[in-house]
PDB file of C-alpha atoms and ligand atoms in Angstrom:
ATOM      1  CA  MET A   1      10.491   2.104 -21.958  1.00  0.00           C
ATOM      2  CA  ILE A   2       7.093  -0.221 -21.312  1.00  0.00           C
ATOM      3  CA  PRO A   3       7.789  -1.869 -17.662  1.00  0.00           C
ATOM      4  CA  GLU A   4       7.751  -5.280 -17.756  1.00  0.00           C
ATOM      5  CA  THR A   5       4.582  -6.870 -15.777  1.00  0.00           C
ATOM      6  CA  ASN A   6       4.714  -9.889 -13.013  1.00  0.00           C
ATOM      7  CA  LYS A   7       8.320  -8.790 -12.367  1.00  0.00           C
ATOM      8  CA  ILE A   8      10.207  -7.523  -9.183  1.00  0.00           C
ATOM      9  CA  TYR A   9      12.281  -4.279 -10.101  1.00  0.00           C
ATOM     10  CA  GLU A  10      15.208  -4.145  -7.361  1.00  0.00           C
ATOM     11  CA  GLY A  11      16.500  -0.507  -6.690  1.00  0.00           C
ATOM     12  CA  ASN A  12      15.142   3.357  -6.090  1.00  0.00           C
ATOM     13  CA  CYS A  13      11.926   3.420  -7.554  1.00  0.00           C
ATOM     14  CA  ILE A  14      12.325   7.203  -8.671  1.00  0.00           C
ATOM     15  CA  GLU A  15      15.062   6.180 -11.205  1.00  0.00           C
ATOM     16  CA  ILE A  16      13.561   3.142 -12.481  1.00  0.00           C
ATOM     17  CA  MET A  17       9.760   4.876 -12.713  1.00  0.00           C
ATOM     18  CA  ARG A  18      11.762   7.770 -14.818  1.00  0.00           C
ATOM     19  CA  LYS A  19      12.858   5.219 -17.521  1.00  0.00           C
ATOM     20  CA  TRP A  20       9.082   4.030 -17.837  1.00  0.00           C
ATOM     21  CA  ASP A  21       6.621   5.548 -20.865  1.00  0.00           C
ATOM     22  CA  ASP A  22       3.691   7.607 -19.565  1.00  0.00           C
ATOM     23  CA  ASN A  23       0.521   5.992 -19.011  1.00  0.00           C
ATOM     24  CA  SER A  24       1.954   2.761 -18.753  1.00  0.00           C
ATOM     25  CA  ILE A  25       0.282   1.520 -15.384  1.00  0.00           C
ATOM     26  CA  ASP A  26      -3.521   1.153 -14.638  1.00  0.00           C
ATOM     27  CA  HIS A  27      -3.099   1.786 -11.023  1.00  0.00           C
ATOM     28  CA  CYS A  28      -0.625   2.250  -8.052  1.00  0.00           C
ATOM     29  CA  ILE A  29      -0.787   1.103  -4.173  1.00  0.00           C
ATOM     30  CA  ALA A  30       2.094   3.243  -2.643  1.00  0.00           C
ATOM     31  CA  ASP A  31       3.290   2.303   1.172  1.00  0.00           C
ATOM     32  CA  PRO A  32       5.991   4.837   1.160  1.00  0.00           C
ATOM     33  CA  PRO A  33       8.454   4.938   4.199  1.00  0.00           C
ATOM     34  CA  TYR A  34       7.258   6.988   6.871  1.00  0.00           C
ATOM     35  CA  ASN A  35       9.682   8.487   8.285  1.00  0.00           C
ATOM     36  CA  ILE A  36       9.627   7.705  11.917  1.00  0.00           C
ATOM     37  CA  SER A  37      12.687   5.583  12.652  1.00  0.00           C
ATOM     38  CA  ASN A  38      14.921   8.718  13.222  1.00  0.00           C
ATOM     39  CA  ARG A  39      12.821  10.074  15.999  1.00  0.00           C
ATOM     40  CA  LYS A  40      13.883   9.820  19.570  1.00  0.00           C
ATOM     41  CA  GLY A  41      11.167   7.558  21.284  1.00  0.00           C
ATOM     42  CA  LEU A  42      11.009   4.740  23.831  1.00  0.00           C
ATOM     43  CA  SER A  43      13.291   2.029  23.276  1.00  0.00           C
ATOM     44  CA  TRP A  44      11.153  -1.168  22.544  1.00  0.00           C
ATOM     45  CA  ALA A  45      14.140  -3.604  23.442  1.00  0.00           C
ATOM     46  CA  PHE A  46      12.168  -5.776  26.239  1.00  0.00           C
ATOM     47  CA  SER A  47       9.003  -5.710  24.145  1.00  0.00           C
ATOM     48  CA  LYS A  48       8.160  -8.420  21.386  1.00  0.00           C
ATOM     49  CA  HIS A  49       6.560  -5.499  19.410  1.00  0.00           C
ATOM     50  CA  ILE A  50       8.442  -4.405  16.033  1.00  0.00           C
ATOM     51  CA  THR A  51       9.687  -0.844  15.846  1.00  0.00           C
ATOM     52  CA  ILE A  52      10.786   0.462  12.827  1.00  0.00           C
ATOM     53  CA  GLU A  53      14.650   1.612  12.989  1.00  0.00           C
ATOM     54  CA  GLU A  54      15.670   1.426   9.300  1.00  0.00           C
ATOM     55  CA  LYS A  55      17.865   3.380   7.094  1.00  0.00           C
ATOM     56  CA  TRP A  56      15.319   3.409   4.721  1.00  0.00           C
ATOM     57  CA  ASP A  57      12.822   5.621   6.773  1.00  0.00           C
ATOM     58  CA  SER A  58      14.974   8.448   8.070  1.00  0.00           C
ATOM     59  CA  PHE A  59      14.619  11.335   6.617  1.00  0.00           C
ATOM     60  CA  THR A  60      14.578  15.419   7.771  1.00  0.00           C
ATOM     61  CA  ARG A  61      11.455  16.912   7.240  1.00  0.00           C
ATOM     62  CA  GLU A  62      12.556  18.840   4.155  1.00  0.00           C
ATOM     63  CA  GLU A  63      13.887  15.808   2.480  1.00  0.00           C
ATOM     64  CA  TYR A  64      10.867  13.702   2.876  1.00  0.00           C
ATOM     65  CA  ILE A  65       8.821  16.332   1.066  1.00  0.00           C
ATOM     66  CA  GLU A  66      11.080  16.658  -1.448  1.00  0.00           C
ATOM     67  CA  PHE A  67      11.289  12.665  -1.839  1.00  0.00           C
ATOM     68  CA  THR A  68       7.649  12.217  -1.829  1.00  0.00           C
ATOM     69  CA  ARG A  69       7.242  15.202  -4.581  1.00  0.00           C
ATOM     70  CA  GLU A  70       9.494  12.925  -6.444  1.00  0.00           C
ATOM     71  CA  TRP A  71       7.894   9.646  -6.369  1.00  0.00           C
ATOM     72  CA  LEU A  72       4.297  10.587  -6.474  1.00  0.00           C
ATOM     73  CA  SER A  73       5.380  12.949  -9.831  1.00  0.00           C
ATOM     74  CA  GLU A  74       6.548   9.588 -11.238  1.00  0.00           C
ATOM     75  CA  VAL A  75       3.552   7.856 -10.407  1.00  0.00           C
ATOM     76  CA  HIS A  76       1.163  10.521 -11.523  1.00  0.00           C
ATOM     77  CA  ARG A  77       3.008  10.158 -15.133  1.00  0.00           C
ATOM     78  CA  VAL A  78       3.097   6.590 -15.132  1.00  0.00           C
ATOM     79  CA  VAL A  79      -0.465   5.496 -14.295  1.00  0.00           C
ATOM     80  CA  LYS A  80      -3.042   6.333 -16.637  1.00  0.00           C
ATOM     81  CA  PRO A  81      -5.272   9.461 -16.248  1.00  0.00           C
ATOM     82  CA  ASN A  82      -8.072   8.842 -13.799  1.00  0.00           C
ATOM     83  CA  GLY A  83      -6.339   5.457 -12.396  1.00  0.00           C
ATOM     84  CA  ASN A  84      -6.632   4.848  -8.895  1.00  0.00           C
ATOM     85  CA  ILE A  85      -3.615   5.353  -6.594  1.00  0.00           C
ATOM     86  CA  PHE A  86      -3.767   4.580  -2.938  1.00  0.00           C
ATOM     87  CA  ILE A  87      -1.160   6.056  -0.592  1.00  0.00           C
ATOM     88  CA  PHE A  88      -0.529   4.526   2.686  1.00  0.00           C
ATOM     89  CA  GLY A  89       0.484   6.556   6.099  1.00  0.00           C
ATOM     90  CA  SER A  90       0.675   6.990   9.624  1.00  0.00           C
ATOM     91  CA  TYR A  91       0.056  10.649  11.619  1.00  0.00           C
ATOM     92  CA  HIS A  92       3.682  11.123  11.029  1.00  0.00           C
ATOM     93  CA  ASN A  93       3.425  11.111   7.431  1.00  0.00           C
ATOM     94  CA  ILE A  94       0.129  11.378   5.796  1.00  0.00           C
ATOM     95  CA  TYR A  95      -0.458  14.944   6.347  1.00  0.00           C
ATOM     96  CA  ASP A  96       2.571  15.955   3.951  1.00  0.00           C
ATOM     97  CA  ILE A  97       1.770  13.481   1.284  1.00  0.00           C
ATOM     98  CA  GLY A  98      -1.945  14.998   1.570  1.00  0.00           C
ATOM     99  CA  TYR A  99      -0.434  18.597   1.489  1.00  0.00           C
ATOM    100  CA  ILE A 100       1.767  17.391  -1.720  1.00  0.00           C
ATOM    101  CA  VAL A 101      -1.466  15.408  -3.169  1.00  0.00           C
ATOM    102  CA  ASN A 102      -3.289  19.171  -2.886  1.00  0.00           C
ATOM    103  CA  GLU A 103      -0.498  20.947  -4.403  1.00  0.00           C
ATOM    104  CA  MET A 104      -0.445  18.476  -7.492  1.00  0.00           C
ATOM    105  CA  ASP A 105      -3.799  19.580  -7.733  1.00  0.00           C
ATOM    106  CA  LEU A 106      -4.736  15.684  -7.921  1.00  0.00           C
ATOM    107  CA  LYS A 107      -8.592  14.650  -6.873  1.00  0.00           C
ATOM    108  CA  ILE A 108      -8.747  12.910  -3.315  1.00  0.00           C
ATOM    109  CA  VAL A 109     -11.247  10.572  -3.499  1.00  0.00           C
ATOM    110  CA  ASN A 110     -11.914   9.293   0.157  1.00  0.00           C
ATOM    111  CA  SER A 111      -9.547   8.814   3.122  1.00  0.00           C
ATOM    112  CA  ILE A 112      -9.719   5.169   4.373  1.00  0.00           C
ATOM    113  CA  VAL A 113      -8.879   4.949   8.085  1.00  0.00           C
ATOM    114  CA  TRP A 114      -7.284   1.420   8.913  1.00  0.00           C
ATOM    115  CA  PHE A 115      -8.181   0.804  12.490  1.00  0.00           C
ATOM    116  CA  LYS A 116      -5.954  -2.112  14.059  1.00  0.00           C
ATOM    117  CA  PRO A 117      -7.881  -4.124  16.766  1.00  0.00           C
ATOM    118  CA  ASN A 118      -4.591  -5.631  18.002  1.00  0.00           C
ATOM    119  CA  ALA A 119      -2.207  -2.497  18.079  1.00  0.00           C
ATOM    120  CA  GLN A 120       0.658  -2.496  20.561  1.00  0.00           C
ATOM    121  CA  PRO A 121      -0.463  -0.990  23.493  1.00  0.00           C
ATOM    122  CA  ASN A 122       1.596   2.714  24.612  1.00  0.00           C
ATOM    123  CA  ILE A 123       3.908   1.989  27.285  1.00  0.00           C
ATOM    124  CA  THR A 124       4.210   5.842  28.648  1.00  0.00           C
ATOM    125  CA  CYS A 125       0.385   5.817  29.848  1.00  0.00           C
ATOM    126  CA  ARG A 126       0.476   9.443  28.612  1.00  0.00           C
ATOM    127  CA  MET A 127      -1.811   9.376  25.535  1.00  0.00           C
ATOM    128  CA  PHE A 128      -3.748   7.453  23.563  1.00  0.00           C
ATOM    129  CA  THR A 129      -3.004   3.999  22.121  1.00  0.00           C
ATOM    130  CA  GLU A 130      -1.988   4.555  18.397  1.00  0.00           C
ATOM    131  CA  SER A 131      -3.983   2.036  16.527  1.00  0.00           C
ATOM    132  CA  THR A 132      -4.929   3.621  13.290  1.00  0.00           C
ATOM    133  CA  GLU A 133      -3.319   4.248   9.997  1.00  0.00           C
ATOM    134  CA  TYR A 134      -4.555   6.045   6.830  1.00  0.00           C
ATOM    135  CA  ILE A 135      -5.118   5.637   3.401  1.00  0.00           C
ATOM    136  CA  ILE A 136      -5.607   8.325   0.567  1.00  0.00           C
ATOM    137  CA  TRP A 137      -7.242   7.224  -2.133  1.00  0.00           C
ATOM    138  CA  VAL A 138      -6.580   9.558  -5.361  1.00  0.00           C
ATOM    139  CA  CYS A 139      -7.624   9.864  -8.689  1.00  0.00           C
ATOM    140  CA  ASN A 140      -5.006  10.498 -11.204  1.00  0.00           C
ATOM    141  CA  GLU A 141      -6.579  13.625 -12.833  1.00  0.00           C
ATOM    142  CA  ASN A 142      -7.056  17.272 -11.847  1.00  0.00           C
ATOM    143  CA  LYS A 143      -9.666  17.646  -9.068  1.00  0.00           C
ATOM    144  CA  ASN A 144     -11.954  19.204 -11.749  1.00  0.00           C
ATOM    145  CA  LYS A 145     -11.282  16.619 -14.752  1.00  0.00           C
ATOM    146  CA  ALA A 146     -11.533  13.586 -12.806  1.00  0.00           C
ATOM    147  CA  LYS A 147     -13.990  11.081 -13.607  1.00  0.00           C
ATOM    148  CA  ASN A 148     -14.791   7.323 -13.958  1.00  0.00           C
ATOM    149  CA  TRP A 149     -12.314   5.495 -11.425  1.00  0.00           C
ATOM    150  CA  THR A 150     -12.330   2.185 -10.825  1.00  0.00           C
ATOM    151  CA  PHE A 151     -14.852   1.439  -8.141  1.00  0.00           C
ATOM    152  CA  ASN A 152     -16.556  -2.215  -7.967  1.00  0.00           C
ATOM    153  CA  TYR A 153     -19.491  -0.861  -6.109  1.00  0.00           C
ATOM    154  CA  GLU A 154     -21.069  -4.779  -5.931  1.00  0.00           C
ATOM    155  CA  ILE A 155     -18.166  -6.314  -4.826  1.00  0.00           C
ATOM    156  CA  SER A 156     -17.255  -4.037  -2.121  1.00  0.00           C
ATOM    157  CA  LYS A 157     -21.023  -4.543  -0.767  1.00  0.00           C
ATOM    158  CA  MET A 158     -20.298  -8.213  -1.063  1.00  0.00           C
ATOM    159  CA  LEU A 159     -17.417  -7.620   0.987  1.00  0.00           C
ATOM    160  CA  ASN A 160     -19.652  -6.173   3.584  1.00  0.00           C
ATOM    161  CA  GLY A 161     -22.467  -8.252   4.619  1.00  0.00           C
ATOM    162  CA  ASN A 162     -24.320  -6.814   1.578  1.00  0.00           C
ATOM    163  CA  LYS A 163     -24.027  -3.317   3.138  1.00  0.00           C
ATOM    164  CA  GLN A 164     -22.632  -0.032   1.546  1.00  0.00           C
ATOM    165  CA  MET A 165     -18.937  -0.212   3.037  1.00  0.00           C
ATOM    166  CA  ARG A 166     -17.623   2.725   5.061  1.00  0.00           C
ATOM    167  CA  ASN A 167     -13.961   4.146   5.347  1.00  0.00           C
ATOM    168  CA  VAL A 168     -13.089   3.053   8.340  1.00  0.00           C
ATOM    169  CA  TRP A 169     -11.802  -1.139   8.009  1.00  0.00           C
ATOM    170  CA  THR A 170     -11.113  -2.671  11.185  1.00  0.00           C
ATOM    171  CA  ILE A 171      -8.260  -5.148  10.190  1.00  0.00           C
ATOM    172  CA  PRO A 172      -5.704  -6.496  12.330  1.00  0.00           C
ATOM    173  CA  TYR A 173      -2.075  -6.867  11.558  1.00  0.00           C
ATOM    174  CA  PRO A 174      -0.793  -9.519   9.608  1.00  0.00           C
ATOM    175  CA  SER A 175      -1.066 -13.081  11.028  1.00  0.00           C
ATOM    176  CA  LYS A 176       2.123 -15.474  11.865  1.00  0.00           C
ATOM    177  CA  LYS A 177       1.347 -17.290   8.688  1.00  0.00           C
ATOM    178  CA  GLU A 178       1.659 -14.626   6.590  1.00  0.00           C
ATOM    179  CA  ARG A 179       4.575 -13.184   8.219  1.00  0.00           C
ATOM    180  CA  SER A 180       6.331 -16.586   8.340  1.00  0.00           C
ATOM    181  CA  TYR A 181       8.561 -16.306   4.950  1.00  0.00           C
ATOM    182  CA  GLY A 182      10.390 -13.637   6.881  1.00  0.00           C
ATOM    183  CA  LYS A 183      10.393 -10.369   8.501  1.00  0.00           C
ATOM    184  CA  HIS A 184       8.986  -6.882   7.409  1.00  0.00           C
ATOM    185  CA  PRO A 185       8.643  -4.261   9.747  1.00  0.00           C
ATOM    186  CA  SER A 186       5.789  -3.036   8.185  1.00  0.00           C
ATOM    187  CA  GLN A 187       4.387  -5.699   6.486  1.00  0.00           C
ATOM    188  CA  LYS A 188       0.602  -4.822   5.459  1.00  0.00           C
ATOM    189  CA  PRO A 189      -2.414  -7.487   5.686  1.00  0.00           C
ATOM    190  CA  ILE A 190      -3.350  -9.312   2.485  1.00  0.00           C
ATOM    191  CA  GLU A 191      -7.068  -8.804   3.857  1.00  0.00           C
ATOM    192  CA  LEU A 192      -6.436  -5.176   3.792  1.00  0.00           C
ATOM    193  CA  ILE A 193      -4.600  -5.060   0.194  1.00  0.00           C
ATOM    194  CA  SER A 194      -7.223  -7.706  -0.982  1.00  0.00           C
ATOM    195  CA  ARG A 195      -9.924  -4.746  -0.243  1.00  0.00           C
ATOM    196  CA  ILE A 196      -8.500  -2.395  -2.556  1.00  0.00           C
ATOM    197  CA  ILE A 197      -7.364  -4.705  -5.411  1.00  0.00           C
ATOM    198  CA  LEU A 198     -10.641  -6.380  -5.513  1.00  0.00           C
ATOM    199  CA  ILE A 199     -12.708  -2.848  -5.149  1.00  0.00           C
ATOM    200  CA  ALA A 200     -10.453  -0.228  -7.361  1.00  0.00           C
ATOM    201  CA  THR A 201      -8.797  -2.231  -9.733  1.00  0.00           C
ATOM    202  CA  ASN A 202     -10.178  -5.074 -12.563  1.00  0.00           C
ATOM    203  CA  LYS A 203      -9.330  -8.079 -13.934  1.00  0.00           C
ATOM    204  CA  ASN A 204      -6.244  -7.862 -15.744  1.00  0.00           C
ATOM    205  CA  ASP A 205      -5.476  -4.534 -15.083  1.00  0.00           C
ATOM    206  CA  ILE A 206      -1.640  -3.652 -14.405  1.00  0.00           C
ATOM    207  CA  ILE A 207      -0.827  -2.666 -10.740  1.00  0.00           C
ATOM    208  CA  LEU A 208       2.211  -0.928  -9.311  1.00  0.00           C
ATOM    209  CA  ASP A 209       3.573  -0.994  -6.034  1.00  0.00           C
ATOM    210  CA  CYS A 210       6.887   1.293  -6.221  1.00  0.00           C
ATOM    211  CA  PHE A 211       7.785   0.337  -2.063  1.00  0.00           C
ATOM    212  CA  SER A 212       6.732  -3.194  -2.257  1.00  0.00           C
ATOM    213  CA  GLY A 213       8.512  -4.308   1.049  1.00  0.00           C
ATOM    214  CA  SER A 214       7.811  -7.882   1.427  1.00  0.00           C
ATOM    215  CA  GLY A 215       5.361  -8.016  -1.733  1.00  0.00           C
ATOM    216  CA  THR A 216       1.955  -8.051  -0.219  1.00  0.00           C
ATOM    217  CA  THR A 217       0.313  -6.180  -3.327  1.00  0.00           C
ATOM    218  CA  GLY A 218       1.679  -8.614  -6.035  1.00  0.00           C
ATOM    219  CA  VAL A 219       1.094 -11.871  -3.522  1.00  0.00           C
ATOM    220  CA  VAL A 220      -3.168 -10.223  -4.043  1.00  0.00           C
ATOM    221  CA  ALA A 221      -2.835  -9.117  -7.547  1.00  0.00           C
ATOM    222  CA  GLN A 222      -1.392 -12.665  -8.562  1.00  0.00           C
ATOM    223  CA  SER A 223      -4.150 -14.295  -6.568  1.00  0.00           C
ATOM    224  CA  TYR A 224      -6.741 -12.262  -8.256  1.00  0.00           C
ATOM    225  CA  GLY A 225      -5.833 -12.060 -11.735  1.00  0.00           C
ATOM    226  CA  ARG A 226      -3.960  -8.996 -12.105  1.00  0.00           C
ATOM    227  CA  LYS A 227      -0.816  -8.194 -13.601  1.00  0.00           C
ATOM    228  CA  TRP A 228       1.666  -6.468 -10.872  1.00  0.00           C
ATOM    229  CA  ILE A 229       4.740  -4.582 -11.073  1.00  0.00           C
ATOM    230  CA  MET A 230       6.729  -4.127  -7.625  1.00  0.00           C
ATOM    231  CA  ILE A 231       9.693  -2.264  -7.042  1.00  0.00           C
ATOM    232  CA  GLU A 232      11.596  -2.601  -3.816  1.00  0.00           C
ATOM    233  CA  LYS A 233      15.003  -1.339  -3.251  1.00  0.00           C
ATOM    234  CA  ASN A 234      16.412  -3.939  -0.597  1.00  0.00           C
ATOM    235  CA  PRO A 235      17.389  -7.269  -1.855  1.00  0.00           C
ATOM    236  CA  GLU A 236      16.125  -9.186   1.454  1.00  0.00           C
ATOM    237  CA  TYR A 237      12.851  -7.708   1.254  1.00  0.00           C
ATOM    238  CA  ASN A 238      12.495  -9.310  -2.314  1.00  0.00           C
ATOM    239  CA  GLU A 239      13.562 -12.716  -1.349  1.00  0.00           C
ATOM    240  CA  ILE A 240      10.758 -12.600   1.104  1.00  0.00           C
ATOM    241  CA  ALA A 241       8.367 -11.650  -1.507  1.00  0.00           C
ATOM    242  CA  ARG A 242       9.999 -14.174  -4.088  1.00  0.00           C
ATOM    243  CA  GLU A 243       9.262 -16.693  -1.710  1.00  0.00           C
ATOM    244  CA  ARG A 244       5.860 -15.532  -0.810  1.00  0.00           C
ATOM    245  CA  LEU A 245       4.539 -15.521  -4.636  1.00  0.00           C
ATOM    246  CA  LYS A 246       5.932 -18.877  -5.187  1.00  0.00           C
ATOM    247  CA  ASN A 247       3.338 -19.893  -2.402  1.00  0.00           C
ATOM    248  CA  VAL A 248       0.358 -17.398  -3.884  1.00  0.00           C
ATOM    249  CA  HIS A 249      -2.333 -18.802  -1.278  1.00  0.00           C
ATOM    250  CA  LEU A 250      -5.238 -16.520  -0.044  1.00  0.00           C
ATOM    251  CA  GLU A 251      -7.789 -17.268   2.828  1.00  0.00           C
ATOM    252  CA  TYR A 252      -9.758 -13.585   2.011  1.00  0.00           C
ATOM    253  CA  PRO A 253     -12.503 -13.533   1.688  1.00  0.00           C
ATOM    254  CA  LYS A 254     -13.628 -16.333   3.048  1.00  0.00           C
ATOM    255  CA  GLN A 255     -17.529 -15.150   2.316  1.00  0.00           C
ATOM    256  CA  LEU A 256     -16.941 -15.022  -1.411  1.00  0.00           C
ATOM    257  CA  VAL A 257     -17.349 -18.047  -3.553  1.00  0.00           C
ATOM    258  CA  ASP A 258     -14.396 -18.307  -5.958  1.00  0.00           C
ATOM    259  CA  THR A 259     -16.820 -18.473  -9.222  1.00  0.00           C
ATOM    260  CA  GLU A 260     -18.407 -15.289  -8.355  1.00  0.00           C
ATOM    261  CA  LEU A 261     -14.996 -13.310  -8.842  1.00  0.00           C
ATOM    262  CA  ASP A 262     -13.563 -15.495 -11.225  1.00  0.00           C
ATOM    263  CA  LEU A 263     -10.696 -16.088  -8.894  1.00  0.00           C
ATOM    264  CA  VAL A 264      -7.572 -17.331 -10.037  1.00  0.00           C
ATOM    265  CA  TYR A 265      -5.880 -18.756  -7.153  1.00  0.00           C
ATOM    266  CA  LYS A 266      -3.599 -21.242  -6.297  1.00  0.00           C
ATOM    267  CA  GLU A 267      -1.442 -22.565  -3.332  1.00  0.00           C
TER     268      GLU A 267
HETATM  269  C1  LIG B 301       6.379   0.611   4.778  1.00  0.00           C
HETATM  270  S1  LIG B 301       7.363  -0.193   3.614  1.00  0.00           S
HETATM  271  C2  LIG B 301       6.245  -1.601   2.455  1.00  0.00           C
HETATM  272  C3  LIG B 301       5.680  -2.374   3.088  1.00  0.00           C
HETATM  273  C4  LIG B 301       5.132  -3.445   1.901  1.00  0.00           C
HETATM  274  N1  LIG B 301       3.130  -2.449   1.750  1.00  0.00           N
HETATM  275  C5  LIG B 301       4.590  -4.822   2.545  1.00  0.00           C
HETATM  276  O1  LIG B 301       3.421  -4.913   2.635  1.00  0.00           O
HETATM  277  O2  LIG B 301       5.542  -5.429   2.703  1.00  0.00           O
HETATM  278  C6  LIG B 301       8.054   0.644   2.292  1.00  0.00           C
HETATM  279  C7  LIG B 301       9.353   0.121   1.649  1.00  0.00           C
HETATM  280  O3  LIG B 301       9.869   0.841   0.831  1.00  0.00           O
HETATM  281  C8  LIG B 301      11.124   0.749   0.495  1.00  0.00           C
HETATM  282  N2  LIG B 301      12.312   1.715   0.003  1.00  0.00           N
HETATM  283  C9  LIG B 301      12.199   2.960   0.662  1.00  0.00           C
HETATM  284  N3  LIG B 301      12.513   3.912  -0.100  1.00  0.00           N
HETATM  285  C10 LIG B 301      12.501   3.319  -1.326  1.00  0.00           C
HETATM  286  C11 LIG B 301      12.918   3.613  -3.058  1.00  0.00           C
HETATM  287  N4  LIG B 301      13.590   5.242  -3.030  1.00  0.00           N
HETATM  288  N5  LIG B 301      13.206   3.096  -3.828  1.00  0.00           N
HETATM  289  C12 LIG B 301      12.380   1.435  -3.465  1.00  0.00           C
HETATM  290  N6  LIG B 301      12.026   0.998  -2.388  1.00  0.00           N
HETATM  291  C13 LIG B 301      12.498   2.016  -1.110  1.00  0.00           C
HETATM  292  C14 LIG B 301      11.772  -0.121   1.876  1.00  0.00           C
HETATM  293  O4  LIG B 301      12.868  -0.694   1.943  1.00  0.00           O
HETATM  294  C15 LIG B 301      10.199  -0.952   2.501  1.00  0.00           C
HETATM  295  O5  LIG B 301      10.379  -2.257   2.506  1.00  0.00           O
END
């Protein structure tokens, strides 16, 4: 079947995507579980920082690899050839994900380092403060056949003071305002998702987010006239996403004039 656009599907993304036609999506942004919840570490009980202690984030390594193979194979099938796939991760899971992308012989266009200047401090003082996450930019085609992936070069420059954009992005955690619709432990900043959507997709493209959490992808896609499809298994997170979508309001990028990008952006 053809998936419906501008709709949140509630449930397991692997089972849901299995029902969809091949090549029915233009691009995908995937922010899968990081597989860090079951690791023993320091308690943050006295910290105001959020830690991830969620059931959705607990796998053995073998389970995680198998889970990644399954969802990524479905994404590969439903996304059109040469569509963009952006996959988020931290050092805990990004190497396993990269291994599977290579196993599937897909083209890696770039990796992006997201530097969080306001990352939480390391209270052990025995290592560096972990303040980066990674995004693998994949073109949905075999390495030697990949071509013509969407990259809006002029927009990337415009978003970067008219200079060529580098692959290290300094963007703080979501502001209080962005998080005011409810708590999600790994909500992504609007600014970060905006960069991806403006640079790597075009108006009216269909963007899938198969682990949509608080709905950041849908909020940004809606703001910039893209179609979106989100899948999230937790009804509480979907409630947050629905509230955010009711109030789509974008402050980024401030330096762009609306008409330059023909933004459809409403409160
Ligand atoms: C890292 S978070 C995504 C956060 C999101 N990018 C945001 O900005 O809010 C991963 C999400 O995937 C969901 N999830 C985990 N396994 C899933 C599955 N098999 N199918 C659908 N959603 C799943 C979790 O409930 C969680 O909300």
